[in-house]
Amino acid sequence: MLKNYFKIAFRNLWRHRVFSFINIMGLTVGMTACLLIFLYVRFELSYDTFHPKADRIYRMVTDLKTPSETIHPSGPAWAVGPHLQFDLPEVEAFTRVNYDNLLVRKGDIKFNETGTIWADSAFFSIFNFPLLKGDVRTALVQPFSIVLSETAAKKYFGKQDPMGQTLLVTGEGKPALVTGVMKDMPENTLIKSDVVMSITTITQKFWKGLDDEWGSYGALTYVLLKPGTYAQTLQKKLPAFLEKWNGKEMRSSQMFPTLLLEPLKDVYLKSTRDDSKGNMMNVYVFSIIALFILVIACINFINLTTARASERAKEVGIRKVAGAVRSQLARQFIGESVIICLIAFLLTLGFSSLLLSSFNQLAGKIISTGIFSNISLLFLLLGIALIIGLLAGIYPAFILSAFKPIMVLKGRFATGAKGSILRKSLVITQFAISTALIIGTIIVYSQMKFMRSRDLGFNKDQVLVVETNGDNKRETLQKLVANLPNVKSTTLSGSVPGGGHQGAYSQVENAKGDLQIANLDLYFVDFDYIPLYDIKMAAGRPFDRTYKTDSNNAMILNEAAVKILGYSSPAQAIGRRFKQWGHEGQIIGVIKDFNYHSLQSPIKPLTMRMEWDRFRLLSVKVNPTNVQTTITAIEKLFRTTIPNRPFSYYFMDEFFDRQYRSEERFGRLFLNFAALAIFISCLGLLGLASYSTMQRTREIGIRKVMGASVSNIINLLSKEFLKLVIISFFIAAPVAWYFMNKWLLDFAYRTSISWWIFAAAGTLAVLIALLTISLQAFKAAIANPVKSLRTE
């Protein structure tokens, strides 16, 4: 009996090859897209969950309240970590993590290791970054201890054993002892680096007393709680902890920190701090898209399966007359449906394996090395495929098998209104989803275009930035580069737009004449910075070499800083007093606000001052002609002037635009999966149009004999489906507006959702549907009516 079921099933598939192909391919494409999205979502949700102690690890962050604002630095004061275990028995261990760029050398091998981590000795005990060589307890205890990843160890030592050998670090060439080799950190962690150095190098050698600094912020602090300890218990004790160690300084500086605990597993997607790289909204969006694609594929499969069910009514009648019982017929139809779904599942595995590498590139990260590395997801998808097969098989199994054989064999069988209503409802559902995705795609790309075209308030074109790492020969290099023929101008600075900034405890005279305390962003710049980046002045003047006091006693504010000081116009701030980091003086100018962060962040209050020992970046404005020749000349001067450092440069426009890479990847992924959803919908519509045309063959033949034109026939066959598509648009438009408006709220500067977006999406949906239907309609319209009526 089972063999007979399979034989009938495959015979039926082959007899209706076109329908079978559409059914299987639609479901395959849907499940393939769904599997890839599930892999992506699962990867995003897996960040830092692989640590065995992850449930007990928390990141400690700070809300810093000043008289002007509340600031949200990523980490607490440097002194918090070392003092935790004195008063708080809930804390088992702590580690600070501070990121830096570090020059590392071994002979002629030299690299500027971006993202180097400085960490406390408990780093490898708290986090699961296994050491292949070395002791986790002692590897980071002594100053100038360095732990390398496998990749970094091979880079500097080749096949030699690096343990106990030395590397030269920083521009001064300080010897660092290799005390460990760790496995390369996985992709799904925010704490990622190839070089980890002991933080005692900073606190005992470079900046003694830093462990007792309560006013210096920057290093991330992670705490490991003891087993059975609740984070809320520790949280309640933190205000008293701060009052004990820092109360007097808080009141004198008028800066009041609040310590907060973030679960490690939540940091990547849910933290609002600057170093959080993920986006929970994007995870939700892709999860919904995966669900939508799967729903569309299911709708197609169920629609086509139920639409073809009426063709098998006579088969049901004959088999009932031959003695088949209803349960046997039900098993036959369900079995056929499940077989088709299993075929689609096997094809999904093959397609997913082939596409995974391309999908990794599209996502910008290695989300999976192979689909079989996520067996649980495959079993989930298999379960979904079986459920789809069961759902699609229920209609023919329990509806057709219930018909009386005498009525069916006499030709009195009709599909009835219920089946038609079901199919129309499903078509409306899938095209509502497709239209919503079209609207979403247009909005995503409108936002990307808006971000690209918005005036940032500064000029980033044709600016080359060279990393000098503050080398003491940087001014000599600047003078030599400035004399090159294709160089227009140069400037030294501590920061460039989009490249980070200092946060500085500041006292600036406000509109009431008081020195207002605030933690303001700070750029260290020289005389030529403002003109080179074409930043516009709102009042006053830029730094000027003819004023000797500008080098030490002058400050420039942006318009956002002027507002928080209570001035009604930028001109009112000129000549007012300031105190900042041991410097005092007057405000000499106010620049117009410019976006020194990405457009996801609002423009914050910014100050600019000159401190020559803070300069590390050389910006070079170059002519657009012979750019490569100019770069070669600059490199030659760099290697001659600063021979101990690697030559590293980037173009300012490319560097600033990197901030939008995640949004661009999101846009590309959204577009690709929206296109797949539309493709699957069109497959289903094509199948239904083919079936509808076949069912109305006699009607079409009669109409043609009665004088109907080709356009009349096409209109007849198309208008029914186009009505459904139009209905789906009115369902999709408000839903798409609601969700995309929520997505846009993540951007401080965003495009508006205009009416034309909906008009374009609706028109596109209608055109796609019309093109899909018209092929079948045209074939039916030009068919010879004699052939259609010959058998009647």
Short mmCIF file of C-alpha atoms in Angstrom, two decimals, residues 268-578:
data_model
loop_
_atom_site.label_atom_id
_atom_site.label_comp_id
_atom_site.label_asym_id
_atom_site.label_seq_id
_atom_site.Cartn_x
_atom_site.Cartn_y
_atom_site.Cartn_z
CA TYR A 268 25.54 44.03 21.69
CA LEU A 269 21.90 44.52 20.77
CA LYS A 270 20.27 46.39 23.63
CA SER A 271 22.83 48.81 25.02
CA THR A 272 22.46 52.48 24.08
CA ARG A 273 26.16 53.20 24.67
CA ASP A 274 28.50 54.23 21.86
CA ASP A 275 30.31 50.92 21.45
CA SER A 276 27.15 48.86 20.92
CA LYS A 277 27.40 47.66 17.32
CA GLY A 278 24.18 45.74 16.86
CA ASN A 279 20.65 46.89 16.21
CA MET A 280 17.76 45.04 17.82
CA MET A 281 15.29 46.73 15.48
CA ASN A 282 17.12 45.20 12.49
CA VAL A 283 16.89 41.77 14.12
CA TYR A 284 13.14 42.26 14.56
CA VAL A 285 12.78 43.45 10.96
CA PHE A 286 14.62 40.45 9.50
CA SER A 287 12.73 38.05 11.74
CA ILE A 288 9.48 39.49 10.43
CA ILE A 289 10.75 39.30 6.84
CA ALA A 290 11.69 35.64 7.35
CA LEU A 291 8.23 34.95 8.71
CA PHE A 292 6.66 36.86 5.81
CA ILE A 293 8.64 34.94 3.21
CA LEU A 294 7.73 31.64 4.82
CA VAL A 295 4.05 32.67 4.98
CA ILE A 296 4.12 33.66 1.30
CA ALA A 297 5.73 30.34 0.34
CA CYS A 298 3.13 28.46 2.42
CA ILE A 299 0.30 30.44 0.83
CA ASN A 300 1.61 29.60 -2.64
CA PHE A 301 1.87 25.94 -1.82
CA ILE A 302 -1.56 25.72 -0.20
CA ASN A 303 -3.17 27.82 -2.96
CA LEU A 304 -1.82 25.72 -5.81
CA THR A 305 -2.47 22.44 -4.00
CA THR A 306 -6.10 23.29 -3.24
CA ALA A 307 -6.65 24.82 -6.68
CA ARG A 308 -5.62 21.57 -8.35
CA ALA A 309 -7.67 19.45 -5.96
CA SER A 310 -10.82 19.66 -8.08
CA GLU A 311 -8.99 18.00 -11.00
CA ARG A 312 -8.69 14.88 -8.89
CA ALA A 313 -12.39 14.65 -8.01
CA LYS A 314 -13.05 11.91 -10.56
CA GLU A 315 -9.99 10.03 -9.28
CA VAL A 316 -11.53 10.15 -5.81
CA GLY A 317 -14.85 8.88 -7.14
CA ILE A 318 -13.29 5.96 -9.01
CA ARG A 319 -11.13 4.95 -6.04
CA LYS A 320 -14.14 5.08 -3.71
CA VAL A 321 -16.14 2.89 -6.09
CA ALA A 322 -13.16 0.49 -6.17
CA GLY A 323 -13.40 0.19 -2.38
CA ALA A 324 -11.06 2.85 -0.99
CA VAL A 325 -12.12 4.21 2.38
CA ARG A 326 -11.89 7.87 3.37
CA SER A 327 -8.87 7.42 5.67
CA GLN A 328 -6.88 5.83 2.82
CA LEU A 329 -7.66 8.77 0.53
CA ALA A 330 -6.75 11.21 3.26
CA ARG A 331 -3.38 9.53 3.82
CA GLN A 332 -2.76 9.58 0.05
CA PHE A 333 -3.33 13.33 -0.33
CA ILE A 334 -1.46 14.29 2.83
CA GLY A 335 1.40 11.96 1.89
CA GLU A 336 1.74 13.56 -1.56
CA SER A 337 1.81 17.02 -0.03
CA VAL A 338 4.44 16.00 2.52
CA ILE A 339 6.59 14.36 -0.19
CA ILE A 340 6.63 17.63 -2.16
CA CYS A 341 7.64 19.52 0.99
CA LEU A 342 10.44 17.05 1.72
CA ILE A 343 11.75 17.45 -1.84
CA ALA A 344 11.70 21.23 -1.30
CA PHE A 345 13.52 20.77 2.03
CA LEU A 346 16.32 18.75 0.40
CA LEU A 347 16.67 21.36 -2.34
CA THR A 348 16.77 24.04 0.38
CA LEU A 349 19.78 22.34 1.96
CA GLY A 350 21.58 22.34 -1.38
CA PHE A 351 20.76 25.93 -2.29
CA SER A 352 21.62 27.19 1.20
CA SER A 353 25.03 25.50 1.08
CA LEU A 354 25.77 27.10 -2.29
CA LEU A 355 24.57 30.56 -1.26
CA LEU A 356 26.04 30.71 2.25
CA SER A 357 29.40 32.15 1.19
CA SER A 358 27.74 34.93 -0.82
CA PHE A 359 25.34 35.58 2.04
CA ASN A 360 28.27 35.95 4.47
CA GLN A 361 29.75 38.59 2.17
CA LEU A 362 26.40 40.37 1.90
CA ALA A 363 26.03 40.38 5.70
CA GLY A 364 29.62 41.64 6.12
CA LYS A 365 30.55 38.90 8.62
CA ILE A 366 30.94 35.13 8.85
CA ILE A 367 27.54 34.27 10.29
CA SER A 368 28.06 30.55 9.67
CA THR A 369 30.78 28.32 8.24
CA GLY A 370 28.24 25.74 7.05
CA ILE A 371 24.53 25.06 7.34
CA PHE A 372 25.19 21.74 9.14
CA SER A 373 26.87 23.61 11.99
CA ASN A 374 23.35 24.62 13.06
CA ILE A 375 21.59 21.25 13.25
CA SER A 376 18.82 22.56 15.50
CA LEU A 377 17.80 25.09 12.84
CA LEU A 378 17.68 22.35 10.21
CA PHE A 379 15.41 20.23 12.38
CA LEU A 380 13.23 23.31 12.93
CA LEU A 381 13.02 23.89 9.18
CA LEU A 382 12.25 20.20 8.60
CA GLY A 383 9.44 20.48 11.12
CA ILE A 384 8.11 23.57 9.34
CA ALA A 385 8.24 21.73 6.00
CA LEU A 386 6.24 18.81 7.44
CA ILE A 387 3.68 21.20 8.95
CA ILE A 388 3.30 22.98 5.60
CA GLY A 389 2.77 19.61 3.91
CA LEU A 390 0.11 18.65 6.44
CA LEU A 391 -1.70 21.99 6.15
CA ALA A 392 -1.66 21.91 2.35
CA GLY A 393 -2.87 18.30 2.30
CA ILE A 394 -5.78 18.78 4.69
CA TYR A 395 -8.12 20.36 2.11
CA PRO A 396 -7.99 17.59 -0.53
CA ALA A 397 -7.67 14.94 2.17
CA PHE A 398 -10.80 15.79 4.12
CA ILE A 399 -12.92 17.76 1.63
CA LEU A 400 -12.52 15.76 -1.57
CA SER A 401 -12.47 12.42 0.20
CA ALA A 402 -15.91 13.27 1.66
CA PHE A 403 -17.69 13.66 -1.71
CA LYS A 404 -20.17 11.00 -2.82
CA PRO A 405 -18.70 9.05 -5.75
CA ILE A 406 -21.98 8.93 -7.77
CA MET A 407 -22.28 12.74 -7.84
CA VAL A 408 -18.64 13.22 -8.75
CA LEU A 409 -18.71 10.67 -11.57
CA LYS A 410 -21.87 12.25 -13.00
CA GLY A 411 -19.96 15.50 -13.32
CA ARG A 412 -21.86 17.38 -10.63
CA PHE A 413 -18.75 18.29 -8.67
CA ALA A 414 -17.90 22.00 -8.27
CA THR A 415 -15.16 23.61 -6.23
CA GLY A 416 -17.67 25.91 -4.56
CA ALA A 417 -17.43 29.40 -3.22
CA LYS A 418 -15.47 28.45 -0.08
CA GLY A 419 -12.45 27.25 -2.01
CA SER A 420 -12.48 30.37 -4.18
CA ILE A 421 -12.75 32.68 -1.15
CA LEU A 422 -9.87 30.84 0.54
CA ARG A 423 -7.61 31.27 -2.49
CA LYS A 424 -8.50 34.94 -2.93
CA SER A 425 -7.86 35.63 0.74
CA LEU A 426 -4.46 33.97 0.52
CA VAL A 427 -3.54 35.95 -2.64
CA ILE A 428 -4.49 39.20 -0.86
CA THR A 429 -2.36 38.19 2.14
CA GLN A 430 0.76 37.40 0.13
CA PHE A 431 0.54 40.52 -2.02
CA ALA A 432 -0.12 42.67 1.04
CA ILE A 433 3.15 41.33 2.44
CA SER A 434 4.96 41.87 -0.87
CA THR A 435 3.63 45.42 -1.20
CA ALA A 436 4.64 46.21 2.38
CA LEU A 437 8.16 44.99 1.60
CA ILE A 438 8.26 47.14 -1.57
CA ILE A 439 7.29 50.19 0.52
CA GLY A 440 9.90 49.26 3.13
CA THR A 441 12.62 48.88 0.50
CA ILE A 442 11.88 52.31 -0.99
CA ILE A 443 11.95 53.92 2.47
CA VAL A 444 15.25 52.21 3.41
CA TYR A 445 16.93 53.42 0.22
CA SER A 446 15.42 56.89 0.59
CA GLN A 447 17.00 57.10 4.04
CA MET A 448 20.35 55.90 2.70
CA LYS A 449 20.21 58.51 -0.07
CA PHE A 450 19.22 61.18 2.46
CA MET A 451 22.21 60.34 4.64
CA ARG A 452 24.57 60.38 1.67
CA SER A 453 23.34 63.67 0.26
CA ARG A 454 22.84 65.68 3.47
CA ASP A 455 25.14 68.64 4.03
CA LEU A 456 27.34 67.55 6.93
CA GLY A 457 28.64 71.05 7.62
CA PHE A 458 32.22 70.24 6.60
CA ASN A 459 34.07 69.19 3.45
CA LYS A 460 35.48 65.66 3.45
CA ASP A 461 36.41 65.45 -0.24
CA GLN A 462 40.01 64.97 -1.38
CA VAL A 463 41.34 64.87 2.18
CA LEU A 464 43.98 62.27 2.98
CA VAL A 465 44.52 61.47 6.68
CA VAL A 466 47.88 60.05 7.82
CA GLU A 467 48.21 58.37 11.24
CA THR A 468 51.37 59.66 13.01
CA ASN A 469 50.43 58.29 16.48
CA GLY A 470 51.72 61.54 17.98
CA ASP A 471 55.32 60.94 16.90
CA ASN A 472 57.61 63.81 17.89
CA LYS A 473 58.60 64.29 14.21
CA ARG A 474 55.01 64.90 13.08
CA GLU A 475 55.47 68.68 12.66
CA THR A 476 58.58 68.08 10.52
CA LEU A 477 56.54 65.68 8.39
CA GLN A 478 53.75 68.25 8.04
CA LYS A 479 56.13 70.92 6.76
CA LEU A 480 57.65 68.53 4.20
CA VAL A 481 54.26 67.32 2.98
CA ALA A 482 52.94 70.89 2.70
CA ASN A 483 55.68 71.63 0.13
CA LEU A 484 54.61 68.82 -2.25
CA PRO A 485 53.29 70.19 -5.57
CA ASN A 486 49.81 68.59 -5.45
CA VAL A 487 49.14 69.41 -1.79
CA LYS A 488 46.78 72.34 -1.18
CA SER A 489 46.94 72.51 2.63
CA THR A 490 47.69 70.46 5.75
CA THR A 491 46.60 70.39 9.37
CA LEU A 492 47.48 68.48 12.55
CA SER A 493 44.77 67.42 14.97
CA GLY A 494 43.77 64.89 17.60
CA SER A 495 40.51 63.97 15.83
CA VAL A 496 38.78 64.10 12.48
CA PRO A 497 35.00 64.08 11.94
CA GLY A 498 33.72 60.57 12.57
CA GLY A 499 36.99 59.56 14.24
CA GLY A 500 36.14 59.96 17.91
CA HIS A 501 36.74 62.73 20.39
CA GLN A 502 37.75 63.51 23.95
CA GLY A 503 35.19 64.12 26.67
CA ALA A 504 36.41 67.01 28.81
CA TYR A 505 35.35 68.34 32.20
CA SER A 506 34.74 72.00 31.40
CA GLN A 507 33.70 75.22 33.07
CA VAL A 508 32.38 77.78 30.61
CA GLU A 509 30.79 81.15 31.35
CA ASN A 510 27.07 81.04 30.62
CA ALA A 511 24.54 83.77 29.80
CA LYS A 512 24.13 84.56 33.51
CA GLY A 513 27.87 85.16 33.92
CA ASP A 514 28.46 81.98 35.94
CA LEU A 515 31.05 79.30 35.13
CA GLN A 516 28.74 76.47 34.10
CA ILE A 517 30.05 72.94 34.63
CA ALA A 518 29.64 70.54 31.70
CA ASN A 519 31.35 67.54 30.16
CA LEU A 520 31.88 68.74 26.59
CA ASP A 521 33.26 66.96 23.56
CA LEU A 522 36.72 68.24 22.71
CA TYR A 523 38.71 68.39 19.47
CA PHE A 524 42.40 69.30 19.57
CA VAL A 525 43.14 71.21 16.35
CA ASP A 526 45.78 73.53 14.91
CA PHE A 527 45.45 76.83 13.06
CA ASP A 528 44.57 75.29 9.69
CA TYR A 529 41.92 72.75 10.77
CA ILE A 530 38.81 74.90 10.32
CA PRO A 531 39.74 76.24 6.85
CA LEU A 532 40.97 72.84 5.58
CA TYR A 533 37.68 71.14 6.49
CA ASP A 534 35.73 74.20 5.31
CA ILE A 535 33.85 74.53 8.61
CA LYS A 536 31.80 77.74 8.64
CA MET A 537 32.00 80.34 11.40
CA ALA A 538 28.78 81.49 13.06
CA ALA A 539 30.47 84.27 15.09
CA GLY A 540 33.95 85.46 16.03
CA ARG A 541 37.04 84.09 14.32
CA PRO A 542 39.01 80.85 13.87
CA PHE A 543 42.43 80.23 15.42
CA ASP A 544 45.00 82.68 14.06
CA ARG A 545 48.80 82.56 14.20
CA THR A 546 48.99 86.33 14.72
CA TYR A 547 47.39 85.91 18.17
CA LYS A 548 49.92 84.33 20.53
CA THR A 549 47.25 83.52 23.13
CA ASP A 550 45.42 81.24 20.67
CA SER A 551 47.93 78.45 21.27
CA ASN A 552 47.00 78.03 24.95
CA ASN A 553 44.23 80.36 26.05
CA ALA A 554 41.60 80.31 23.32
CA MET A 555 38.53 78.11 22.73
CA ILE A 556 36.03 77.73 19.92
CA LEU A 557 32.50 76.39 20.54
CA ASN A 558 29.87 75.02 18.21
CA GLU A 559 26.28 76.29 18.11
CA ALA A 560 25.03 73.31 20.19
CA ALA A 561 27.39 74.31 23.02
CA VAL A 562 26.19 77.92 22.83
CA LYS A 563 22.59 76.76 23.31
CA ILE A 564 23.23 74.77 26.49
CA LEU A 565 25.02 77.84 27.94
CA GLY A 566 21.83 79.86 27.51
CA TYR A 567 22.97 82.37 24.86
CA SER A 568 20.33 83.55 22.40
CA SER A 569 22.91 84.12 19.66
CA PRO A 570 26.47 82.84 18.96
CA ALA A 571 27.87 86.38 19.08
CA GLN A 572 26.98 86.68 22.78
CA ALA A 573 29.45 83.87 23.65
CA ILE A 574 32.47 85.69 22.21
CA GLY A 575 34.92 86.87 24.88
CA ARG A 576 33.44 84.72 27.65
CA ARG A 577 35.67 82.79 30.06
CA PHE A 578 36.45 79.07 30.16
#
